[in-house]
PDB file of C-alpha atoms in Angstrom:
ATOM      1  CA  MET A 957       0.507   9.519  10.616  1.00 51.00           C
ATOM      2  CA  LEU A 958      -2.728  10.963  12.780  1.00 57.00           C
ATOM      3  CA  ILE A 959       0.001  11.821  15.899  1.00 63.00           C
ATOM      4  CA  TRP A 960       3.079  13.790  14.960  1.00 69.00           C
ATOM      5  CA  SER A 961       4.551  14.590  18.274  1.00 72.00           C
ATOM      6  CA  PRO A 962       7.057  12.113  19.077  1.00 77.00           C
ATOM      7  CA  LYS A 963       5.687  12.018  22.827  1.00 76.00           C
ATOM      8  CA  GLY A 964       1.684  11.500  20.937  1.00 73.00           C
ATOM      9  CA  ARG A 965       3.478   8.371  19.483  1.00 78.00           C
ATOM     10  CA  ALA A 966       5.355   7.667  22.221  1.00 80.00           C
ATOM     11  CA  ALA A 967       2.205   7.775  24.218  1.00 80.00           C
ATOM     12  CA  ALA A 968       0.504   5.704  21.685  1.00 81.00           C
ATOM     13  CA  GLY A 969       2.714   3.324  21.591  1.00 82.00           C
ATOM     14  CA  VAL A 970       3.130   2.464  25.498  1.00 87.00           C
ATOM     15  CA  VAL A 971      -1.803   2.272  25.540  1.00 88.00           C
ATOM     16  CA  ALA A 972      -0.952  -0.477  22.554  1.00 88.00           C
ATOM     17  CA  SER A 973       1.359  -2.203  23.454  1.00 88.00           C
ATOM     18  CA  VAL A 974      -0.124  -2.711  26.899  1.00 90.00           C
ATOM     19  CA  LEU A 975      -3.773  -3.203  25.305  1.00 90.00           C
ATOM     20  CA  PHE A 976      -1.523  -6.225  23.637  1.00 88.00           C
ATOM     21  CA  ILE A 977      -0.313  -7.486  26.697  1.00 88.00           C
ATOM     22  CA  VAL A 978      -3.494  -7.774  28.426  1.00 87.00           C
ATOM     23  CA  PHE A 979      -6.145  -8.623  26.205  1.00 87.00           C
ATOM     24  CA  PHE A 980      -3.579 -10.606  24.494  1.00 85.00           C
ATOM     25  CA  PHE A 981      -0.275 -11.756  25.678  1.00 86.00           C
ATOM     26  CA  LEU A 982      -1.987 -12.649  29.493  1.00 87.00           C
ATOM     27  CA  PRO A 983      -4.827 -14.912  28.418  1.00 87.00           C
ATOM     28  CA  LEU A 984      -2.369 -16.614  26.040  1.00 87.00           C
ATOM     29  CA  ALA A 985      -0.196 -16.898  29.534  1.00 87.00           C
ATOM     30  CA  VAL A 986      -2.516 -17.862  31.524  1.00 85.00           C
ATOM     31  CA  ILE A 987      -4.241 -20.581  29.563  1.00 87.00           C
ATOM     32  CA  LEU A 988      -0.273 -21.749  28.778  1.00 87.00           C
ATOM     33  CA  MET A 989      -0.001 -22.142  33.041  1.00 86.00           C
ATOM     34  CA  SER A 990      -2.534 -23.586  34.058  1.00 84.00           C
ATOM     35  CA  SER A 991      -2.483 -26.929  30.543  1.00 83.00           C
ATOM     36  CA  LEU A 992       1.241 -27.070  32.618  1.00 83.00           C
ATOM     37  CA  SER A 993       0.272 -27.136  36.426  1.00 83.00           C
ATOM     38  CA  GLN A 994      -1.124 -30.363  37.775  1.00 76.00           C
ATOM     39  CA  GLN A 995      -3.534 -27.757  40.299  1.00 73.00           C
ATOM     40  CA  TRP A 996      -4.497 -24.044  40.684  1.00 69.00           C
ATOM     41  CA  ASN A 997      -6.596 -24.182  44.068  1.00 68.00           C
ATOM     42  CA  GLY A 998      -4.605 -20.430  44.268  1.00 64.00           C
ATOM     43  CA  ILE A 999      -3.336 -16.941  43.475  1.00 67.00           C
ATOM     44  CA  LEU A1000      -0.668 -19.735  40.679  1.00 66.00           C
ATOM     45  CA  PRO A1001      -0.784 -22.817  39.690  1.00 68.00           C
ATOM     46  CA  SER A1002       0.745 -25.420  41.693  1.00 72.00           C
ATOM     47  CA  GLY A1003       3.129 -28.234  40.416  1.00 73.00           C
ATOM     48  CA  PHE A1004       3.909 -29.383  36.615  1.00 80.00           C
ATOM     49  CA  THR A1005       3.745 -31.293  34.458  1.00 82.00           C
ATOM     50  CA  LEU A1006       2.707 -32.553  30.787  1.00 85.00           C
ATOM     51  CA  ASN A1007       0.562 -34.909  31.077  1.00 85.00           C
ATOM     52  CA  HIS A1008      -2.533 -32.871  29.598  1.00 82.00           C
ATOM     53  CA  PHE A1009      -0.167 -32.361  26.053  1.00 85.00           C
ATOM     54  CA  VAL A1010      -0.444 -35.571  26.424  1.00 86.00           C
ATOM     55  CA  ASN A1011      -4.099 -36.286  26.761  1.00 82.00           C
ATOM     56  CA  ALA A1012      -3.930 -33.876  24.172  1.00 81.00           C
ATOM     57  CA  LEU A1013      -2.386 -35.435  21.889  1.00 82.00           C
ATOM     58  CA  HIS A1014      -3.744 -38.798  22.397  1.00 83.00           C
ATOM     59  CA  GLY A1015      -7.426 -40.268  21.776  1.00 84.00           C
ATOM     60  CA  ALA A1016     -10.323 -38.231  21.353  1.00 87.00           C
ATOM     61  CA  ALA A1017      -8.323 -34.852  21.309  1.00 87.00           C
ATOM     62  CA  TRP A1018      -6.104 -36.176  18.177  1.00 90.00           C
ATOM     63  CA  ASP A1019      -8.989 -37.410  16.431  1.00 92.00           C
ATOM     64  CA  ALA A1020     -10.516 -33.989  16.977  1.00 92.00           C
ATOM     65  CA  LEU A1021      -7.328 -32.299  16.020  1.00 92.00           C
ATOM     66  CA  LEU A1022      -7.040 -34.459  12.537  1.00 93.00           C
ATOM     67  CA  ALA A1023     -11.171 -33.436  11.887  1.00 94.00           C
ATOM     68  CA  SER A1024     -10.256 -29.910  12.544  1.00 94.00           C
ATOM     69  CA  LEU A1025      -7.777 -30.226   9.975  1.00 94.00           C
ATOM     70  CA  THR A1026      -9.348 -32.367   7.244  1.00 95.00           C
ATOM     71  CA  ILE A1027     -12.586 -29.957   7.390  1.00 95.00           C
ATOM     72  CA  GLY A1028     -10.571 -26.749   7.355  1.00 94.00           C
ATOM     73  CA  PHE A1029      -8.355 -27.940   4.620  1.00 95.00           C
ATOM     74  CA  CYS A1030     -11.240 -29.454   2.892  1.00 96.00           C
ATOM     75  CA  ALA A1031     -13.713 -25.986   3.640  1.00 95.00           C
ATOM     76  CA  SER A1032     -10.994 -23.726   3.114  1.00 95.00           C
ATOM     77  CA  LEU A1033      -9.853 -25.502  -0.421  1.00 95.00           C
ATOM     78  CA  PHE A1034     -13.212 -25.074  -2.661  1.00 95.00           C
ATOM     79  CA  ALA A1035     -13.609 -22.117  -0.761  1.00 94.00           C
ATOM     80  CA  LEU A1036     -10.547 -20.626  -2.508  1.00 94.00           C
ATOM     81  CA  LEU A1037     -11.925 -22.175  -5.306  1.00 94.00           C
ATOM     82  CA  CYS A1038     -15.315 -20.522  -5.854  1.00 92.00           C
ATOM     83  CA  GLY A1039     -14.145 -16.820  -4.325  1.00 90.00           C
ATOM     84  CA  VAL A1040     -11.203 -17.302  -7.718  1.00 91.00           C
ATOM     85  CA  TRP A1041     -13.963 -18.150  -9.557  1.00 90.00           C
ATOM     86  CA  ALA A1042     -16.519 -15.317  -8.465  1.00 89.00           C
ATOM     87  CA  ALA A1043     -14.112 -13.040  -8.665  1.00 88.00           C
ATOM     88  CA  LEU A1044     -12.872 -13.900 -11.889  1.00 87.00           C
ATOM     89  CA  ALA A1045     -16.586 -13.687 -13.187  1.00 85.00           C
ATOM     90  CA  LEU A1046     -17.456 -10.327 -10.486  1.00 85.00           C
ATOM     91  CA  ARG A1047     -14.816  -7.845 -13.076  1.00 80.00           C
ATOM     92  CA  GLN A1048     -16.575  -8.679 -16.448  1.00 78.00           C
ATOM     93  CA  TYR A1049     -19.689  -6.975 -15.171  1.00 77.00           C
ATOM     94  CA  GLY A1050     -20.168  -3.306 -14.526  1.00 74.00           C
ATOM     95  CA  VAL A1051     -19.408  -1.081 -11.378  1.00 76.00           C
ATOM     96  CA  LYS A1052     -23.445  -0.913  -9.863  1.00 80.00           C
ATOM     97  CA  THR A1053     -24.236  -4.543 -10.907  1.00 79.00           C
ATOM     98  CA  GLN A1054     -20.221  -5.756  -9.439  1.00 78.00           C
ATOM     99  CA  LYS A1055     -21.066  -3.699  -6.439  1.00 82.00           C
ATOM    100  CA  TRP A1056     -24.272  -5.423  -5.872  1.00 84.00           C
ATOM    101  CA  LEU A1057     -23.216  -9.111  -5.739  1.00 81.00           C
ATOM    102  CA  SER A1058     -20.383  -8.895  -4.124  1.00 81.00           C
ATOM    103  CA  MET A1059     -22.669  -7.894  -1.187  1.00 83.00           C
ATOM    104  CA  VAL A1060     -24.242 -10.964  -2.316  1.00 82.00           C
ATOM    105  CA  PHE A1061     -21.068 -12.096  -1.249  1.00 82.00           C
ATOM    106  CA  TYR A1062     -20.307 -10.436   1.814  1.00 84.00           C
ATOM    107  CA  LEU A1063     -23.608 -11.345   3.276  1.00 84.00           C
ATOM    108  CA  PRO A1064     -22.175 -14.935   5.887  1.00 82.00           C
ATOM    109  CA  SER A1065     -19.823 -12.563   7.366  1.00 82.00           C
ATOM    110  CA  ALA A1066     -22.336 -10.331   7.925  1.00 85.00           C
ATOM    111  CA  ILE A1067     -24.601 -13.162   9.984  1.00 87.00           C
ATOM    112  CA  PRO A1068     -24.319 -14.756  13.222  1.00 89.00           C
ATOM    113  CA  SER A1069     -21.993 -18.523  12.543  1.00 90.00           C
ATOM    114  CA  VAL A1070     -25.474 -19.487  15.150  1.00 91.00           C
ATOM    115  CA  SER A1071     -27.559 -18.828  12.976  1.00 91.00           C
ATOM    116  CA  VAL A1072     -26.007 -20.480   9.760  1.00 91.00           C
ATOM    117  CA  GLY A1073     -25.553 -22.722  11.438  1.00 91.00           C
ATOM    118  CA  LEU A1074     -29.554 -23.303  12.171  1.00 91.00           C
ATOM    119  CA  GLY A1075     -30.654 -22.049   8.681  1.00 91.00           C
ATOM    120  CA  ILE A1076     -28.012 -25.199   7.058  1.00 91.00           C
ATOM    121  CA  LEU A1077     -29.395 -27.635  10.314  1.00 91.00           C
ATOM    122  CA  VAL A1078     -32.886 -27.498   9.263  1.00 89.00           C
ATOM    123  CA  ALA A1079     -32.321 -26.450   5.474  1.00 88.00           C
ATOM    124  CA  PHE A1080     -30.762 -29.854   4.863  1.00 87.00           C
ATOM    125  CA  SER A1081     -32.164 -32.227   7.767  1.00 84.00           C
ATOM    126  CA  GLN A1082     -35.251 -33.772   5.619  1.00 81.00           C
ATOM    127  CA  GLY A1083     -35.833 -33.929   1.609  1.00 76.00           C
ATOM    128  CA  PRO A1084     -33.244 -35.111  -1.301  1.00 80.00           C
ATOM    129  CA  LEU A1085     -30.267 -32.375   0.037  1.00 81.00           C
ATOM    130  CA  GLN A1086     -30.624 -33.952   3.211  1.00 86.00           C
ATOM    131  CA  MET A1087     -26.853 -33.933   4.900  1.00 88.00           C
ATOM    132  CA  ASN A1088     -27.836 -34.264   8.995  1.00 87.00           C
ATOM    133  CA  GLY A1089     -25.162 -36.279  10.564  1.00 86.00           C
ATOM    134  CA  THR A1090     -22.403 -36.577   7.630  1.00 89.00           C
ATOM    135  CA  LEU A1091     -19.794 -34.492   7.486  1.00 92.00           C
ATOM    136  CA  TRP A1092     -20.932 -32.967   4.521  1.00 93.00           C
ATOM    137  CA  ILE A1093     -23.008 -30.480   6.415  1.00 93.00           C
ATOM    138  CA  VAL A1094     -20.376 -29.295   8.528  1.00 94.00           C
ATOM    139  CA  LEU A1095     -18.402 -28.397   5.314  1.00 95.00           C
ATOM    140  CA  THR A1096     -21.133 -26.719   3.995  1.00 94.00           C
ATOM    141  CA  ALA A1097     -21.120 -24.020   6.930  1.00 94.00           C
ATOM    142  CA  HIS A1098     -17.630 -23.940   7.066  1.00 95.00           C
ATOM    143  CA  PHE A1099     -17.011 -23.071   3.680  1.00 95.00           C
ATOM    144  CA  VAL A1100     -20.241 -20.298   4.467  1.00 93.00           C
ATOM    145  CA  LEU A1101     -18.836 -18.723   7.112  1.00 93.00           C
ATOM    146  CA  ILE A1102     -15.264 -18.483   4.850  1.00 94.00           C
ATOM    147  CA  SER A1103     -16.212 -17.844   1.401  1.00 91.00           C
ATOM    148  CA  ALA A1104     -16.761 -14.016   2.355  1.00 90.00           C
ATOM    149  CA  PHE A1105     -13.296 -13.452   3.344  1.00 91.00           C
ATOM    150  CA  THR A1106     -12.026 -15.784   0.634  1.00 92.00           C
ATOM    151  CA  PHE A1107     -13.730 -13.735  -2.176  1.00 90.00           C
ATOM    152  CA  SER A1108     -12.445 -10.170  -0.965  1.00 89.00           C
ATOM    153  CA  ASN A1109      -9.041 -11.412  -0.560  1.00 90.00           C
ATOM    154  CA  VAL A1110      -8.456 -12.297  -3.974  1.00 90.00           C
ATOM    155  CA  SER A1111     -10.721  -9.550  -5.099  1.00 89.00           C
ATOM    156  CA  THR A1112      -8.436  -7.318  -4.347  1.00 87.00           C
ATOM    157  CA  GLY A1113      -5.458  -9.012  -5.257  1.00 87.00           C
ATOM    158  CA  LEU A1114      -7.320  -8.761  -9.067  1.00 87.00           C
ATOM    159  CA  ALA A1115      -7.375  -5.448  -8.596  1.00 83.00           C
ATOM    160  CA  ARG A1116      -4.387  -4.527  -8.103  1.00 85.00           C
ATOM    161  CA  ILE A1117      -3.744  -6.844 -11.597  1.00 79.00           C
ATOM    162  CA  SER A1118      -2.916  -4.269 -14.302  1.00 76.00           C
ATOM    163  CA  ALA A1119      -5.600  -5.677 -16.976  1.00 74.00           C
ATOM    164  CA  ASP A1120      -2.381  -3.990 -19.282  1.00 74.00           C
ATOM    165  CA  ILE A1121      -0.766  -7.369 -18.611  1.00 78.00           C
ATOM    166  CA  GLU A1122      -3.726  -9.877 -19.714  1.00 74.00           C
ATOM    167  CA  ASN A1123      -4.872  -6.842 -23.603  1.00 72.00           C
ATOM    168  CA  VAL A1124      -0.703  -7.696 -23.840  1.00 79.00           C
ATOM    169  CA  ALA A1125      -1.384 -11.695 -24.138  1.00 75.00           C
ATOM    170  CA  SER A1126      -4.216 -11.088 -25.545  1.00 75.00           C
ATOM    171  CA  SER A1127      -2.677  -9.046 -28.442  1.00 76.00           C
ATOM    172  CA  LEU A1128      -0.068 -11.897 -28.747  1.00 76.00           C
ATOM    173  CA  GLY A1129      -2.533 -14.280 -29.692  1.00 74.00           C
ATOM    174  CA  ALA A1130      -2.858 -16.048 -26.258  1.00 75.00           C
ATOM    175  CA  SER A1131      -6.370 -17.725 -25.924  1.00 79.00           C
ATOM    176  CA  PRO A1132      -8.415 -17.016 -23.008  1.00 76.00           C
ATOM    177  CA  TRP A1133      -7.630 -20.403 -21.068  1.00 83.00           C
ATOM    178  CA  TYR A1134      -3.989 -19.621 -21.756  1.00 80.00           C
ATOM    179  CA  ARG A1135      -3.928 -16.308 -20.209  1.00 81.00           C
ATOM    180  CA  LEU A1136      -6.218 -17.560 -17.108  1.00 79.00           C
ATOM    181  CA  ARG A1137      -2.946 -19.951 -16.933  1.00 82.00           C
ATOM    182  CA  HIS A1138       0.027 -18.054 -17.190  1.00 81.00           C
ATOM    183  CA  VAL A1139      -1.028 -14.964 -16.703  1.00 81.00           C
ATOM    184  CA  THR A1140      -3.784 -14.386 -14.437  1.00 82.00           C
ATOM    185  CA  LEU A1141      -3.211 -17.187 -11.871  1.00 85.00           C
ATOM    186  CA  PRO A1142       0.034 -17.151 -10.992  1.00 85.00           C
ATOM    187  CA  LEU A1143       0.149 -12.825 -10.602  1.00 86.00           C
ATOM    188  CA  LEU A1144      -3.030 -13.627  -8.069  1.00 89.00           C
ATOM    189  CA  MET A1145      -1.272 -16.807  -6.333  1.00 89.00           C
ATOM    190  CA  PRO A1146       0.142 -14.154  -3.284  1.00 88.00           C
ATOM    191  CA  TRP A1147      -3.680 -13.061  -2.833  1.00 90.00           C
ATOM    192  CA  MET A1148      -4.922 -16.372  -3.232  1.00 91.00           C
ATOM    193  CA  MET A1149      -2.122 -17.987  -0.616  1.00 90.00           C
ATOM    194  CA  SER A1150      -3.060 -15.209   1.845  1.00 89.00           C
ATOM    195  CA  ALA A1151      -6.677 -16.108   1.468  1.00 91.00           C
ATOM    196  CA  LEU A1152      -6.084 -19.961   2.097  1.00 93.00           C
ATOM    197  CA  ALA A1153      -4.180 -18.885   5.229  1.00 91.00           C
ATOM    198  CA  LEU A1154      -6.940 -16.304   6.261  1.00 91.00           C
ATOM    199  CA  SER A1155      -9.457 -18.605   5.797  1.00 93.00           C
ATOM    200  CA  LEU A1156      -7.874 -22.363   7.184  1.00 93.00           C
ATOM    201  CA  SER A1157      -7.130 -20.303  10.785  1.00 92.00           C
ATOM    202  CA  LEU A1158     -11.366 -18.691  10.929  1.00 93.00           C
ATOM    203  CA  SER A1159     -12.402 -22.534  10.178  1.00 94.00           C
ATOM    204  CA  MET A1160     -10.173 -23.915  12.403  1.00 93.00           C
ATOM    205  CA  GLY A1161     -11.539 -21.793  15.617  1.00 92.00           C
ATOM    206  CA  GLU A1162     -14.879 -21.835  14.327  1.00 93.00           C
ATOM    207  CA  LEU A1163     -17.356 -23.168  16.960  1.00 92.00           C
ATOM    208  CA  GLY A1164     -20.380 -21.570  17.056  1.00 90.00           C
ATOM    209  CA  ALA A1165     -22.271 -23.288  14.182  1.00 92.00           C
ATOM    210  CA  THR A1166     -20.303 -26.890  14.742  1.00 93.00           C
ATOM    211  CA  MET A1167     -21.788 -26.629  17.869  1.00 92.00           C
ATOM    212  CA  MET A1168     -25.076 -26.924  16.033  1.00 90.00           C
ATOM    213  CA  ILE A1169     -24.345 -29.220  13.052  1.00 92.00           C
ATOM    214  CA  TYR A1170     -21.147 -31.890  13.715  1.00 91.00           C
ATOM    215  CA  PRO A1171     -22.102 -35.188  13.465  1.00 90.00           C
ATOM    216  CA  PRO A1172     -20.940 -38.045  15.825  1.00 87.00           C
ATOM    217  CA  GLY A1173     -16.566 -38.391  14.749  1.00 87.00           C
ATOM    218  CA  TRP A1174     -16.183 -35.712  13.116  1.00 91.00           C
ATOM    219  CA  THR A1175     -15.806 -33.357  16.229  1.00 91.00           C
ATOM    220  CA  THR A1176     -13.651 -30.668  16.038  1.00 94.00           C
ATOM    221  CA  LEU A1177     -11.439 -28.758  18.099  1.00 93.00           C
ATOM    222  CA  PRO A1178     -13.368 -26.423  19.204  1.00 94.00           C
ATOM    223  CA  VAL A1179     -16.151 -27.727  20.459  1.00 94.00           C
ATOM    224  CA  ALA A1180     -13.799 -30.892  22.379  1.00 93.00           C
ATOM    225  CA  ILE A1181     -11.970 -27.434  24.307  1.00 92.00           C
ATOM    226  CA  PHE A1182     -15.775 -26.067  24.708  1.00 93.00           C
ATOM    227  CA  SER A1183     -17.026 -29.804  26.136  1.00 92.00           C
ATOM    228  CA  LEU A1184     -13.982 -30.118  28.640  1.00 89.00           C
ATOM    229  CA  THR A1185     -14.238 -26.782  30.290  1.00 88.00           C
ATOM    230  CA  ASP A1186     -17.582 -27.024  30.286  1.00 89.00           C
ATOM    231  CA  ARG A1187     -17.469 -30.123  32.152  1.00 87.00           C
ATOM    232  CA  GLY A1188     -14.801 -28.735  34.480  1.00 84.00           C
ATOM    233  CA  ASN A1189     -11.139 -30.382  33.049  1.00 85.00           C
ATOM    234  CA  ILE A1190      -9.768 -26.885  32.518  1.00 86.00           C
ATOM    235  CA  ALA A1191      -6.140 -28.160  31.833  1.00 86.00           C
ATOM    236  CA  ASP A1192      -6.720 -30.804  29.451  1.00 88.00           C
ATOM    237  CA  GLY A1193      -9.080 -27.571  27.742  1.00 89.00           C
ATOM    238  CA  ALA A1194      -6.172 -25.214  28.536  1.00 90.00           C
ATOM    239  CA  ALA A1195      -3.535 -27.698  26.583  1.00 90.00           C
ATOM    240  CA  LEU A1196      -5.653 -28.366  23.741  1.00 92.00           C
ATOM    241  CA  THR A1197      -6.241 -24.517  23.022  1.00 92.00           C
ATOM    242  CA  ILE A1198      -2.492 -24.007  23.104  1.00 92.00           C
ATOM    243  CA  VAL A1199      -1.826 -26.622  20.547  1.00 91.00           C
ATOM    244  CA  LEU A1200      -4.828 -24.960  18.950  1.00 92.00           C
ATOM    245  CA  VAL A1201      -2.866 -21.691  18.499  1.00 91.00           C
ATOM    246  CA  ALA A1202       0.416 -23.671  18.319  1.00 92.00           C
ATOM    247  CA  ILE A1203      -0.845 -24.924  14.600  1.00 92.00           C
ATOM    248  CA  THR A1204      -3.198 -22.879  13.156  1.00 91.00           C
ATOM    249  CA  LEU A1205       0.020 -19.901  13.872  1.00 90.00           C
ATOM    250  CA  LEU A1206       2.261 -22.106  11.871  1.00 92.00           C
ATOM    251  CA  LEU A1207       0.114 -23.252   9.456  1.00 90.00           C
ATOM    252  CA  MET A1208      -0.626 -19.598   8.856  1.00 88.00           C
ATOM    253  CA  MET A1209       3.286 -18.383   8.765  1.00 88.00           C
ATOM    254  CA  LYS A1210       3.985 -21.081   6.289  1.00 88.00           C
ATOM    255  CA  LEU A1211       0.725 -20.584   3.840  1.00 86.00           C
ATOM    256  CA  GLU A1212       2.094 -16.798   4.271  1.00 82.00           C
ATOM    257  CA  ARG A1213       5.845 -17.608   3.910  1.00 85.00           C
ATOM    258  CA  ILE A1214       4.499 -18.872   0.095  1.00 84.00           C
ATOM    259  CA  ALA A1215       2.737 -16.436  -0.512  1.00 79.00           C
ATOM    260  CA  LYS A1216       5.905 -13.911  -0.044  1.00 78.00           C
ATOM    261  CA  ARG A1217       7.943 -16.122  -2.240  1.00 79.00           C
ATOM    262  CA  LEU A1218       5.348 -16.286  -5.436  1.00 72.00           C
ATOM    263  CA  GLY A1219       4.474 -12.334  -4.991  1.00 62.00           C
ATOM    264  CA  HIS A1220       8.577 -11.627  -5.403  1.00 60.00           C
ATOM    265  CA  LYS A1221       8.821 -13.876  -8.102  1.00 59.00           C
TER     266      LYS A1221
END
């Protein structure tokens, strides 16, 4: 540890706890109180109601929830498929080639999401690959934004798998396809599930690119929250935010639990 003395560790723990409470817990607590209040005209909210959560589970808000789940799962599964394929293909090259190709895969994560959205909007608004006004343009943007993180997780897991395991399978006469199905992918599955959990959470919370390209009928939860708060409907926006946080956390916890279970096999 970087901090050796007990007093130093205690002080560091206090500072970390204070920062966690101030920058993470308190904002969520304020959002939760706002979602449960009838009015908030003073220092503290007044009245208690669940109407904002009822509104969040009906009508346009419910459609936004379904749209976010559909886009999130589709984009995350496709990103996982491409990330696994890219990580497996990349290890066939030398160290220098791997380094440069990895930089290409990580490049989308270094570009602001608004720039990604604008680029995709301009590129696919005309010509043979016109996708403007369709679900596909949103899926493309989410895939571009989350693919780097999926590739990173899978590459990390692949690097921890000893090459001797595949060599032993090969010496026993296993074909490359058999080794992939019965050796490599089962060992890689915990990292694949972690990558899926991370990419799904990123997709569920994506706003910048989606705001620029989403078509009618495919409004996502972050876009719906932004629209509500922009119109001054803070309470309904807060309730929808709590729903988004709860669903994302539940999905991540479930997928991480599956990943741990697979890792212990």
